[in-house]
Amino acid sequence: AGEAAPVMIKGGAWVSPHPLNLRVLDLCMQPMDVAERSVGFRCVVADPEPERPSRESAPAPALKLAADWAAAVKEARERRVPLFLSLQFDTCGQCDRTREQLFLHPRFVAYCNEHLVVAVGHRAAPQSGVDDHPENEDGSCPLYAGLTCTDHHAVFNRAIHVVGVFRVSPGNFVLHPDRCEAGAGAKAILVAEADLPKWGGGVEDYLAAFERARAALAK
């Protein structure tokens, strides 16, 4: 309740890879005062220069994702940095926005690659019980560069036993690398789920939370 409570929006957008997320009745959370490029309607006009050459740009740096939970914890301990964990589901609109907007934001990527270890666990939505996105022909995952679907399934299964449960997907946490044993729960958490935006934006909120976590870890 209150002004800070999110509202529900309907429908999908270009960030949604799964057809279930594109339904008019699909629901997603969004703060009332936020306007961004994955929400709203789009206007279509004829291109006045359809034959012009496309502009090529240098590839943007990619977010480094750990392929193995034990290796992620080990690296975070050795580097003395927090571990950012994101637990996601197929057919989750907030997860789509997180991957396509937050995880591709240049400042977010640069900060995480330098100051954190990032692990993503992803699995089929509980109500479906089956994998909702197929692997690429080479076995790689189409959602997470550098990972296989086996990788992110295994991270989810290991990490969920550390944090326990989360209220709303994506379940995002900043963890203390020395407290990531199974059953740790709140003891492992430097920044809780409730303190991190879920709608795919909020880069400044994340960076501020990461700074708090680094300061706490340094004590």
mmCIF file of C-alpha atoms in Angstrom:
data_model
loop_
_atom_site.group_PDB
_atom_site.id
_atom_site.type_symbol
_atom_site.label_atom_id
_atom_site.label_comp_id
_atom_site.label_asym_id
_atom_site.label_seq_id
_atom_site.Cartn_x
_atom_site.Cartn_y
_atom_site.Cartn_z
ATOM 1 C CA ALA A 1 0.000 0.000 0.000
ATOM 2 C CA GLY A 2 1.012 3.624 -0.330
ATOM 3 C CA GLU A 3 2.597 5.694 -3.066
ATOM 4 C CA ALA A 4 5.595 3.378 -3.395
ATOM 5 C CA ALA A 5 3.482 0.335 -4.227
ATOM 6 C CA PRO A 6 3.870 -0.921 -7.818
ATOM 7 C CA VAL A 7 0.988 -1.087 -10.244
ATOM 8 C CA MET A 8 0.166 -3.854 -12.674
ATOM 9 C CA ILE A 9 0.556 -3.343 -16.403
ATOM 10 C CA LYS A 10 -0.699 -5.654 -19.134
ATOM 11 C CA GLY A 11 0.864 -7.010 -22.277
ATOM 12 C CA GLY A 12 4.399 -7.701 -23.451
ATOM 13 C CA ALA A 13 7.062 -5.901 -25.426
ATOM 14 C CA TRP A 14 10.201 -6.423 -27.482
ATOM 15 C CA VAL A 15 11.955 -7.661 -24.320
ATOM 16 C CA SER A 16 9.659 -10.703 -24.058
ATOM 17 C CA PRO A 17 11.056 -13.814 -25.806
ATOM 18 C CA HIS A 18 8.222 -16.126 -24.791
ATOM 19 C CA PRO A 19 4.805 -15.949 -26.527
ATOM 20 C CA LEU A 20 2.931 -16.241 -23.218
ATOM 21 C CA ASN A 21 4.429 -12.904 -22.185
ATOM 22 C CA LEU A 22 2.986 -11.182 -25.261
ATOM 23 C CA ARG A 23 -0.642 -11.802 -24.363
ATOM 24 C CA VAL A 24 -2.821 -8.782 -23.677
ATOM 25 C CA LEU A 25 -3.726 -10.298 -20.307
ATOM 26 C CA ASP A 26 -0.120 -10.879 -19.247
ATOM 27 C CA LEU A 27 0.584 -8.989 -16.014
ATOM 28 C CA CYS A 28 3.786 -7.280 -14.907
ATOM 29 C CA MET A 29 4.715 -4.922 -12.067
ATOM 30 C CA GLN A 30 5.872 -1.383 -12.743
ATOM 31 C CA PRO A 31 6.200 1.734 -10.552
ATOM 32 C CA MET A 32 3.501 4.277 -11.331
ATOM 33 C CA ASP A 33 5.945 7.115 -12.005
ATOM 34 C CA VAL A 34 8.217 5.236 -14.442
ATOM 35 C CA ALA A 35 8.199 5.651 -18.214
ATOM 36 C CA GLU A 36 10.482 3.465 -20.270
ATOM 37 C CA ARG A 37 10.841 1.893 -23.676
ATOM 38 C CA SER A 38 9.258 -1.506 -22.982
ATOM 39 C CA VAL A 39 5.922 -0.075 -21.831
ATOM 40 C CA GLY A 40 3.294 1.706 -23.927
ATOM 41 C CA PHE A 41 2.150 1.682 -27.535
ATOM 42 C CA ARG A 42 4.285 2.236 -30.635
ATOM 43 C CA CYS A 43 3.615 4.241 -33.764
ATOM 44 C CA VAL A 44 4.614 2.871 -37.170
ATOM 45 C CA VAL A 45 5.597 5.082 -40.110
ATOM 46 C CA ALA A 46 7.021 4.351 -43.550
ATOM 47 C CA ASP A 47 10.803 4.643 -43.673
ATOM 48 C CA PRO A 48 11.622 7.609 -45.945
ATOM 49 C CA GLU A 49 15.077 6.131 -46.750
ATOM 50 C CA PRO A 50 14.656 2.341 -46.861
ATOM 51 C CA GLU A 51 17.780 1.800 -48.975
ATOM 52 C CA ARG A 52 20.245 3.730 -46.812
ATOM 53 C CA PRO A 53 23.174 1.675 -45.433
ATOM 54 C CA SER A 54 22.902 0.593 -41.836
ATOM 55 C CA ARG A 55 25.170 2.140 -39.242
ATOM 56 C CA GLU A 56 27.537 -0.273 -37.553
ATOM 57 C CA SER A 57 28.655 0.257 -33.981
ATOM 58 C CA ALA A 58 31.273 -1.429 -31.835
ATOM 59 C CA PRO A 59 29.879 -4.297 -29.755
ATOM 60 C CA ALA A 60 29.058 -3.278 -26.200
ATOM 61 C CA PRO A 61 30.835 -5.008 -23.290
ATOM 62 C CA ALA A 62 28.904 -8.033 -22.038
ATOM 63 C CA LEU A 63 27.955 -8.785 -18.454
ATOM 64 C CA LYS A 64 30.184 -11.568 -17.124
ATOM 65 C CA LEU A 65 28.060 -14.414 -15.759
ATOM 66 C CA ALA A 66 29.341 -17.287 -13.662
ATOM 67 C CA ALA A 67 28.603 -20.672 -15.199
ATOM 68 C CA ASP A 68 28.988 -22.585 -11.929
ATOM 69 C CA TRP A 69 27.689 -21.696 -8.459
ATOM 70 C CA ALA A 70 30.622 -23.121 -6.496
ATOM 71 C CA ALA A 71 33.088 -21.355 -8.799
ATOM 72 C CA ALA A 72 31.174 -18.069 -8.405
ATOM 73 C CA VAL A 73 31.343 -18.272 -4.612
ATOM 74 C CA LYS A 74 35.034 -19.191 -4.734
ATOM 75 C CA GLU A 75 35.867 -16.271 -7.025
ATOM 76 C CA ALA A 76 33.926 -13.807 -4.865
ATOM 77 C CA ARG A 77 35.776 -15.018 -1.765
ATOM 78 C CA GLU A 78 39.172 -14.781 -3.403
ATOM 79 C CA ARG A 79 38.505 -11.300 -4.804
ATOM 80 C CA ARG A 80 36.716 -10.162 -1.598
ATOM 81 C CA VAL A 81 33.738 -8.828 -3.536
ATOM 82 C CA PRO A 82 29.968 -9.294 -3.107
ATOM 83 C CA LEU A 83 28.092 -11.860 -5.165
ATOM 84 C CA PHE A 84 25.055 -10.567 -7.072
ATOM 85 C CA LEU A 85 22.480 -13.328 -7.532
ATOM 86 C CA SER A 86 19.470 -13.080 -9.852
ATOM 87 C CA LEU A 87 16.928 -15.915 -9.805
ATOM 88 C CA GLN A 88 14.605 -15.771 -12.814
ATOM 89 C CA PHE A 89 11.727 -17.657 -14.424
ATOM 90 C CA ASP A 90 10.516 -18.133 -17.974
ATOM 91 C CA THR A 91 7.270 -16.254 -18.693
ATOM 92 C CA CYS A 92 8.234 -13.567 -16.151
ATOM 93 C CA GLY A 93 7.892 -10.036 -17.543
ATOM 94 C CA GLN A 94 10.052 -8.465 -14.839
ATOM 95 C CA CYS A 95 12.778 -11.005 -15.623
ATOM 96 C CA ASP A 96 12.605 -10.113 -19.332
ATOM 97 C CA ARG A 97 13.055 -6.432 -18.517
ATOM 98 C CA THR A 98 15.918 -7.190 -16.145
ATOM 99 C CA ARG A 99 17.820 -9.150 -18.811
ATOM 100 C CA GLU A 100 17.219 -6.773 -21.702
ATOM 101 C CA GLN A 101 17.494 -3.436 -19.939
ATOM 102 C CA LEU A 102 19.384 -3.676 -16.649
ATOM 103 C CA PHE A 103 21.828 -6.414 -17.703
ATOM 104 C CA LEU A 104 22.687 -4.518 -20.909
ATOM 105 C CA HIS A 105 23.038 -1.066 -19.362
ATOM 106 C CA PRO A 106 26.666 0.090 -19.895
ATOM 107 C CA ARG A 107 27.131 1.471 -16.372
ATOM 108 C CA PHE A 108 25.615 -1.589 -14.750
ATOM 109 C CA VAL A 109 27.769 -3.921 -16.855
ATOM 110 C CA ALA A 110 30.984 -1.986 -16.211
ATOM 111 C CA TYR A 111 30.383 -1.836 -12.462
ATOM 112 C CA CYS A 112 29.468 -5.502 -12.085
ATOM 113 C CA ASN A 113 32.355 -6.729 -14.203
ATOM 114 C CA GLU A 114 34.844 -4.794 -12.059
ATOM 115 C CA HIS A 115 33.399 -4.987 -8.552
ATOM 116 C CA LEU A 116 31.154 -8.058 -8.273
ATOM 117 C CA VAL A 117 30.675 -11.658 -9.255
ATOM 118 C CA VAL A 118 27.325 -12.194 -11.003
ATOM 119 C CA ALA A 119 25.406 -15.470 -11.022
ATOM 120 C CA VAL A 120 22.039 -16.017 -12.719
ATOM 121 C CA GLY A 121 19.812 -18.956 -11.957
ATOM 122 C CA HIS A 122 16.949 -19.517 -14.380
ATOM 123 C CA ARG A 123 14.327 -22.231 -14.615
ATOM 124 C CA ALA A 124 10.903 -22.871 -16.046
ATOM 125 C CA ALA A 125 8.029 -21.160 -14.303
ATOM 126 C CA PRO A 126 6.694 -23.332 -11.444
ATOM 127 C CA GLN A 127 3.235 -23.600 -12.982
ATOM 128 C CA SER A 128 4.586 -24.924 -16.302
ATOM 129 C CA GLY A 129 7.005 -27.568 -15.074
ATOM 130 C CA VAL A 130 8.760 -27.707 -18.465
ATOM 131 C CA ASP A 131 11.486 -25.718 -20.179
ATOM 132 C CA ASP A 132 9.921 -22.772 -21.961
ATOM 133 C CA HIS A 133 12.903 -21.672 -24.043
ATOM 134 C CA PRO A 134 14.864 -24.055 -26.269
ATOM 135 C CA GLU A 135 18.644 -24.180 -26.469
ATOM 136 C CA ASN A 136 20.484 -22.961 -29.543
ATOM 137 C CA GLU A 137 21.721 -25.597 -31.976
ATOM 138 C CA ASP A 138 25.216 -25.439 -30.444
ATOM 139 C CA GLY A 139 23.799 -26.088 -26.960
ATOM 140 C CA SER A 140 24.175 -22.523 -25.735
ATOM 141 C CA CYS A 141 21.368 -20.632 -24.014
ATOM 142 C CA PRO A 142 19.602 -17.987 -26.139
ATOM 143 C CA LEU A 143 18.952 -15.790 -23.090
ATOM 144 C CA TYR A 144 22.376 -15.662 -21.425
ATOM 145 C CA ALA A 145 25.533 -15.274 -23.478
ATOM 146 C CA GLY A 146 28.265 -17.671 -22.432
ATOM 147 C CA LEU A 147 25.962 -20.055 -20.539
ATOM 148 C CA THR A 148 24.176 -23.258 -21.376
ATOM 149 C CA CYS A 149 20.677 -23.911 -20.068
ATOM 150 C CA THR A 150 22.191 -26.648 -17.922
ATOM 151 C CA ASP A 151 24.416 -23.994 -16.325
ATOM 152 C CA HIS A 152 21.613 -21.665 -15.292
ATOM 153 C CA HIS A 153 19.365 -24.526 -14.145
ATOM 154 C CA ALA A 154 22.148 -25.765 -11.859
ATOM 155 C CA VAL A 155 22.850 -22.286 -10.461
ATOM 156 C CA PHE A 156 19.158 -21.860 -9.613
ATOM 157 C CA ASN A 157 18.987 -25.220 -7.862
ATOM 158 C CA ARG A 158 22.103 -24.517 -5.786
ATOM 159 C CA ALA A 159 21.470 -20.844 -4.981
ATOM 160 C CA ILE A 160 17.837 -21.211 -3.941
ATOM 161 C CA HIS A 161 19.013 -23.413 -1.073
ATOM 162 C CA VAL A 162 21.185 -20.529 0.133
ATOM 163 C CA VAL A 163 18.629 -17.696 0.119
ATOM 164 C CA GLY A 164 15.581 -19.890 0.724
ATOM 165 C CA VAL A 165 12.652 -18.227 -1.051
ATOM 166 C CA PHE A 166 11.865 -14.955 -2.781
ATOM 167 C CA ARG A 167 8.561 -13.104 -2.971
ATOM 168 C CA VAL A 168 8.406 -11.951 -6.587
ATOM 169 C CA SER A 169 10.601 -12.822 -9.564
ATOM 170 C CA PRO A 170 13.261 -11.949 -10.320
ATOM 171 C CA GLY A 171 14.664 -12.790 -6.918
ATOM 172 C CA ASN A 172 17.648 -10.439 -6.804
ATOM 173 C CA PHE A 173 20.065 -10.447 -3.862
ATOM 174 C CA VAL A 174 23.556 -9.251 -3.011
ATOM 175 C CA LEU A 175 25.311 -11.936 -0.973
ATOM 176 C CA HIS A 176 28.265 -12.160 1.390
ATOM 177 C CA PRO A 177 30.679 -14.640 -0.234
ATOM 178 C CA ASP A 178 31.690 -16.171 3.120
ATOM 179 C CA ARG A 179 28.095 -17.046 4.052
ATOM 180 C CA CYS A 180 26.792 -18.825 0.964
ATOM 181 C CA GLU A 181 26.287 -22.248 2.472
ATOM 182 C CA ALA A 182 22.987 -24.050 2.032
ATOM 183 C CA GLY A 183 20.403 -22.895 4.568
ATOM 184 C CA ALA A 184 22.158 -19.597 5.280
ATOM 185 C CA GLY A 185 19.055 -17.533 4.500
ATOM 186 C CA ALA A 186 19.171 -13.962 5.796
ATOM 187 C CA LYS A 187 22.677 -14.489 7.194
ATOM 188 C CA ALA A 188 24.047 -14.576 3.635
ATOM 189 C CA ILE A 189 22.253 -11.464 2.410
ATOM 190 C CA LEU A 190 24.005 -8.078 2.234
ATOM 191 C CA VAL A 191 21.195 -6.455 0.208
ATOM 192 C CA ALA A 192 17.746 -7.991 0.376
ATOM 193 C CA GLU A 193 15.276 -8.656 -2.406
ATOM 194 C CA ALA A 194 12.971 -5.850 -1.228
ATOM 195 C CA ASP A 195 15.740 -3.256 -1.662
ATOM 196 C CA LEU A 196 16.347 -3.937 -5.360
ATOM 197 C CA PRO A 197 13.951 -2.848 -8.151
ATOM 198 C CA LYS A 198 12.280 -5.627 -10.120
ATOM 199 C CA TRP A 199 10.927 -3.829 -13.151
ATOM 200 C CA GLY A 200 14.143 -3.860 -15.209
ATOM 201 C CA GLY A 201 15.399 -0.343 -14.547
ATOM 202 C CA GLY A 202 16.690 1.376 -11.458
ATOM 203 C CA VAL A 203 20.366 1.311 -12.419
ATOM 204 C CA GLU A 204 21.227 4.004 -9.879
ATOM 205 C CA ASP A 205 19.416 2.064 -7.146
ATOM 206 C CA TYR A 206 21.437 -1.036 -7.962
ATOM 207 C CA LEU A 207 24.749 0.788 -8.038
ATOM 208 C CA ALA A 208 24.008 2.430 -4.693
ATOM 209 C CA ALA A 209 23.064 -0.956 -3.216
ATOM 210 C CA PHE A 210 26.257 -2.500 -4.547
ATOM 211 C CA GLU A 211 28.289 0.268 -2.922
ATOM 212 C CA ARG A 212 26.583 -0.420 0.423
ATOM 213 C CA ALA A 213 27.339 -4.109 0.054
ATOM 214 C CA ARG A 214 30.993 -3.484 -0.734
ATOM 215 C CA ALA A 215 31.302 -1.199 2.302
ATOM 216 C CA ALA A 216 29.678 -3.810 4.556
ATOM 217 C CA LEU A 217 31.964 -6.525 3.208
ATOM 218 C CA ALA A 218 35.033 -4.371 3.788
ATOM 219 C CA LYS A 219 34.285 -3.976 7.513
#
